[in-house]
Amino acid sequence: MRKMEFQIEKVESLEKLEELKKLYVEDAIAPLDGMWLCGFVPMATHFGLYIQDEIVGYFCVNPEGYMLQFMLKPTYRARTSEMFRTVLDSGNAEIGPINGAFCSTAEPSFLSLCLDNFAQHKVNALMYQRDQFFQASNDERIALQLVKDDRLEDVVKFAHEAIGAPTEWLGGYYSNLISRGELYAHVREGQIVSTGECRGYDQYPYQIQYADIGVIVAEKERSKGLATKVLKYLKDRAEDRSLIPICSTEASNVAAQRAISHAGFYSTYRILQFDRKPIAQA
């Protein structure tokens, strides 16, 4: 039987992909990183895969030409490799050149496609889960303040100086966290020395049992154990909400990896960067 041709069309509203997105997350073998799932992926350009006017799958590509997700409905998965390869070689001007992909090892179907089709890969980030057998120490706990609207400018300035993130992006991101009661600050002598976030998924149709936690520490306060204490505080806040805390950090950030481990987390899964050309080593 002759295979039906498929078409690629840009998707203007992600609401059209809601059910497919839910299936994508359900296929994962571990919780996906929230910053990628709810931050980077929605900002990517999405394309639908159609057969006879039926949307049978989708993929998305970020502004740098890296694919972030690819999936087909179960009834069409026998064509996954063929359609993936066709997308890579399509030469579609609207898609642009696909230079590689970012994929976690918790996404088995997408991961297999990336391993089959891209020349090289390296670890971009480590994904952490709560260690249920972790024995917490009796070290001194710290208290954090819930950040209110009147301190938005302060936390944006702090984060920009600490990690270099764009202030415009931080303003929108932190404003949302503040409105949801999910942004905290550790203040000493009137100055913010650390921030922490505990992001739930109740506004999404997936991963609603999890909360992503993250911490930023002022440069002069690093390597003093503060990050571990903030992470423990955030872990408690997630569990107060009956949520399972997860987190991640860059592969190059050894200090953060140490702090996360000391806070009671372990890492099994990775986020990988795939490239069609050899990857420059840092």
XYZ file of C-alpha atoms in Angstrom:
282
model
C 0.000 0.000 0.000
C 1.338 3.427 -0.936
C 2.154 5.646 2.009
C 0.163 8.840 2.233
C 2.167 12.028 1.906
C 2.299 14.358 4.866
C 2.352 18.137 5.028
C 4.064 20.549 7.393
C 2.213 23.647 8.539
C 3.167 26.287 11.095
C 0.989 26.218 14.210
C -0.034 29.674 15.400
C -1.800 28.648 18.637
C -0.421 26.028 21.011
C -3.967 25.293 22.170
C -4.309 23.280 18.970
C -1.551 20.966 20.237
C -2.760 20.582 23.824
C -3.743 16.902 23.560
C -0.591 16.000 21.639
C 1.537 17.856 24.201
C -0.137 15.901 26.985
C 0.628 12.621 25.184
C 4.235 13.726 24.725
C 4.739 14.309 28.443
C 2.923 11.097 29.365
C 5.369 9.158 27.178
C 8.325 10.430 29.209
C 9.848 7.958 31.672
C 10.594 10.657 34.267
C 9.405 14.232 34.956
C 10.698 16.690 32.384
C 12.588 19.827 33.323
C 10.155 22.678 33.898
C 12.304 25.459 32.458
C 12.509 23.601 29.150
C 8.952 22.244 29.188
C 7.188 25.464 30.231
C 9.772 28.094 29.277
C 11.943 27.311 26.265
C 9.555 24.970 24.408
C 6.554 27.379 24.328
C 8.842 30.092 22.933
C 9.933 27.825 20.045
C 8.175 27.835 16.667
C 5.772 24.892 16.370
C 4.821 22.997 13.222
C 2.021 20.497 12.749
C 2.401 17.282 10.753
C -0.732 16.588 8.707
C -2.006 13.633 6.695
C -5.222 14.280 4.730
C -6.018 17.333 6.872
C -5.599 15.372 10.128
C -2.902 16.601 12.503
C -0.922 13.466 13.332
C 2.010 15.031 15.178
C 4.150 18.106 15.686
C 7.662 19.351 16.250
C 9.172 22.634 17.424
C 12.380 24.501 16.659
C 13.995 27.298 18.662
C 15.430 30.498 17.112
C 18.904 28.930 16.965
C 17.630 26.089 14.780
C 17.537 23.376 17.468
C 14.589 21.012 17.618
C 13.120 20.715 21.124
C 10.295 18.193 20.643
C 9.071 15.777 17.968
C 6.145 13.383 18.274
C 3.539 11.454 16.297
C 0.252 9.965 17.391
C 0.559 6.267 18.344
C -1.273 5.190 15.187
C 1.420 6.789 13.023
C 4.560 5.878 14.981
C 5.630 3.294 12.407
C 6.497 6.295 10.230
C 8.388 8.221 12.919
C 11.923 7.716 11.541
C 10.873 8.432 7.961
C 8.996 11.616 8.843
C 11.730 12.861 11.166
C 14.347 12.453 8.454
C 12.091 14.172 5.930
C 11.630 17.137 8.278
C 15.413 17.436 8.759
C 16.018 17.459 5.005
C 12.911 19.382 3.958
C 14.660 22.651 3.138
C 11.445 24.395 4.184
C 12.184 28.123 4.313
C 9.679 28.683 7.116
C 11.345 26.044 9.302
C 14.861 27.134 8.398
C 17.934 24.930 8.780
C 17.772 22.470 11.677
C 21.199 22.532 13.295
C 20.582 19.970 16.018
C 18.358 19.276 18.988
C 18.043 19.402 22.747
C 16.507 16.270 24.240
C 16.498 14.643 27.658
C 17.219 10.984 28.311
C 13.703 10.791 29.805
C 12.192 11.208 26.307
C 12.950 7.792 24.729
C 11.334 8.202 21.302
C 12.778 11.652 20.585
C 16.118 10.563 22.061
C 16.352 7.588 19.698
C 15.642 9.821 16.705
C 18.359 12.256 17.782
C 20.897 9.464 18.310
C 20.116 8.080 14.853
C 20.305 11.371 12.983
C 22.767 13.774 14.581
C 26.547 13.577 14.382
C 27.539 14.387 17.953
C 26.125 15.114 21.364
C 27.206 16.351 24.770
C 25.565 16.699 28.161
C 23.936 20.103 28.624
C 22.288 19.665 32.038
C 21.590 17.181 34.822
C 18.005 16.483 35.936
C 17.425 15.725 39.625
C 14.738 13.874 41.556
C 14.062 13.713 45.291
C 15.971 10.998 47.144
C 13.328 9.367 49.333
C 16.040 7.665 51.404
C 17.975 10.855 52.129
C 18.738 11.352 55.801
C 18.430 15.058 56.518
C 21.036 16.576 58.825
C 20.162 18.719 61.804
C 21.970 21.778 60.476
C 20.498 25.207 60.972
C 17.547 25.978 58.690
C 17.043 29.397 57.178
C 13.870 31.372 56.597
C 12.982 32.995 53.291
C 10.485 35.746 52.620
C 7.713 35.403 50.087
C 8.432 38.088 47.471
C 5.655 40.657 46.952
C 4.993 42.966 44.008
C 6.813 45.884 45.618
C 10.119 43.955 45.427
C 9.853 42.897 41.783
C 12.408 45.464 40.663
C 14.812 44.350 43.418
C 14.679 40.640 42.541
C 15.043 41.371 38.819
C 18.138 43.486 39.501
C 19.535 40.801 41.814
C 19.066 37.963 39.316
C 20.430 40.018 36.428
C 23.598 40.804 38.379
C 23.956 37.248 39.708
C 23.419 35.216 36.528
C 23.228 37.758 33.701
C 19.673 36.911 32.596
C 17.912 39.624 30.525
C 15.941 42.032 32.707
C 12.964 42.130 30.335
C 12.567 38.351 30.478
C 13.133 38.277 34.239
C 10.438 40.915 34.768
C 7.735 38.835 33.133
C 8.949 35.553 34.584
C 9.216 36.818 38.162
C 5.958 38.749 37.953
C 4.166 35.485 37.197
C 5.907 33.668 40.062
C 5.050 36.475 42.491
C 1.390 36.404 41.473
C 1.350 32.666 42.192
C 3.182 32.935 45.532
C 6.131 30.903 44.241
C 9.102 33.274 44.568
C 11.144 33.632 47.770
C 14.103 35.728 48.883
C 16.678 35.415 51.637
C 17.384 38.918 52.873
C 20.280 39.980 55.082
C 20.596 43.540 56.370
C 18.045 44.684 53.824
C 19.915 43.139 50.880
C 18.807 40.113 48.840
C 21.539 37.482 48.999
C 19.582 34.605 47.484
C 16.305 33.884 45.723
C 14.406 30.636 45.387
C 11.440 29.510 43.350
C 9.007 26.632 43.753
C 7.021 26.361 40.497
C 3.960 24.160 40.318
C 2.241 22.841 37.198
C -1.395 23.450 38.085
C -1.739 25.805 35.109
C -0.736 22.980 32.745
C -2.462 19.680 31.868
C 0.581 17.606 32.852
C 3.116 16.964 35.629
C 0.681 18.415 38.145
C 2.156 16.291 40.945
C 5.564 17.984 40.643
C 7.173 21.305 41.539
C 10.386 22.657 40.027
C 12.648 24.306 42.562
C 15.600 26.550 41.825
C 17.987 28.878 43.600
C 20.195 31.875 42.767
C 22.916 32.952 45.194
C 24.830 36.247 45.127
C 28.366 35.703 43.860
C 30.008 36.807 47.114
C 27.843 34.367 49.110
C 28.664 31.243 47.102
C 30.551 28.189 48.392
C 29.215 28.780 51.932
C 26.402 26.223 51.937
C 23.650 28.793 51.382
C 22.342 27.177 48.178
C 21.829 23.848 49.948
C 19.889 25.519 52.776
C 17.658 27.397 50.318
C 16.995 24.196 48.358
C 16.023 22.375 51.555
C 13.625 25.199 52.386
C 12.082 25.027 48.902
C 11.835 21.249 49.077
C 9.836 21.629 52.301
C 7.541 24.192 50.670
C 6.848 21.830 47.762
C 6.062 18.994 50.126
C 3.796 21.307 52.145
C 1.755 21.548 48.914
C 1.813 17.751 48.501
C 4.069 18.157 45.458
C 7.204 16.208 44.515
C 10.204 18.545 44.117
C 12.487 18.236 41.081
C 15.321 20.431 39.834
C 18.184 20.649 37.355
C 21.473 22.411 36.718
C 24.036 22.850 33.968
C 26.584 20.095 33.421
C 29.390 22.612 33.962
C 28.085 23.861 37.326
C 29.821 21.485 39.719
C 29.087 23.671 42.757
C 25.352 23.595 42.057
C 25.465 19.826 41.574
C 27.088 19.485 44.981
C 24.502 21.751 46.625
C 21.607 19.859 45.058
C 22.999 16.506 46.183
C 23.496 17.809 49.731
C 19.861 18.962 49.725
C 18.636 15.417 49.136
C 18.406 14.906 45.375
C 19.980 12.475 42.934
C 20.419 12.595 39.160
C 19.690 9.782 36.720
C 18.623 11.686 33.609
C 20.400 14.227 31.420
C 19.516 16.918 28.894
C 21.668 16.415 25.807
C 22.656 18.840 23.076
C 22.795 17.199 19.642
C 24.499 18.801 16.680
C 24.637 17.999 12.978
C 28.211 19.276 12.953
C 30.988 18.659 15.489
C 30.286 20.488 18.760
C 32.891 22.988 19.898
C 34.296 22.013 23.277
C 34.374 24.666 26.003
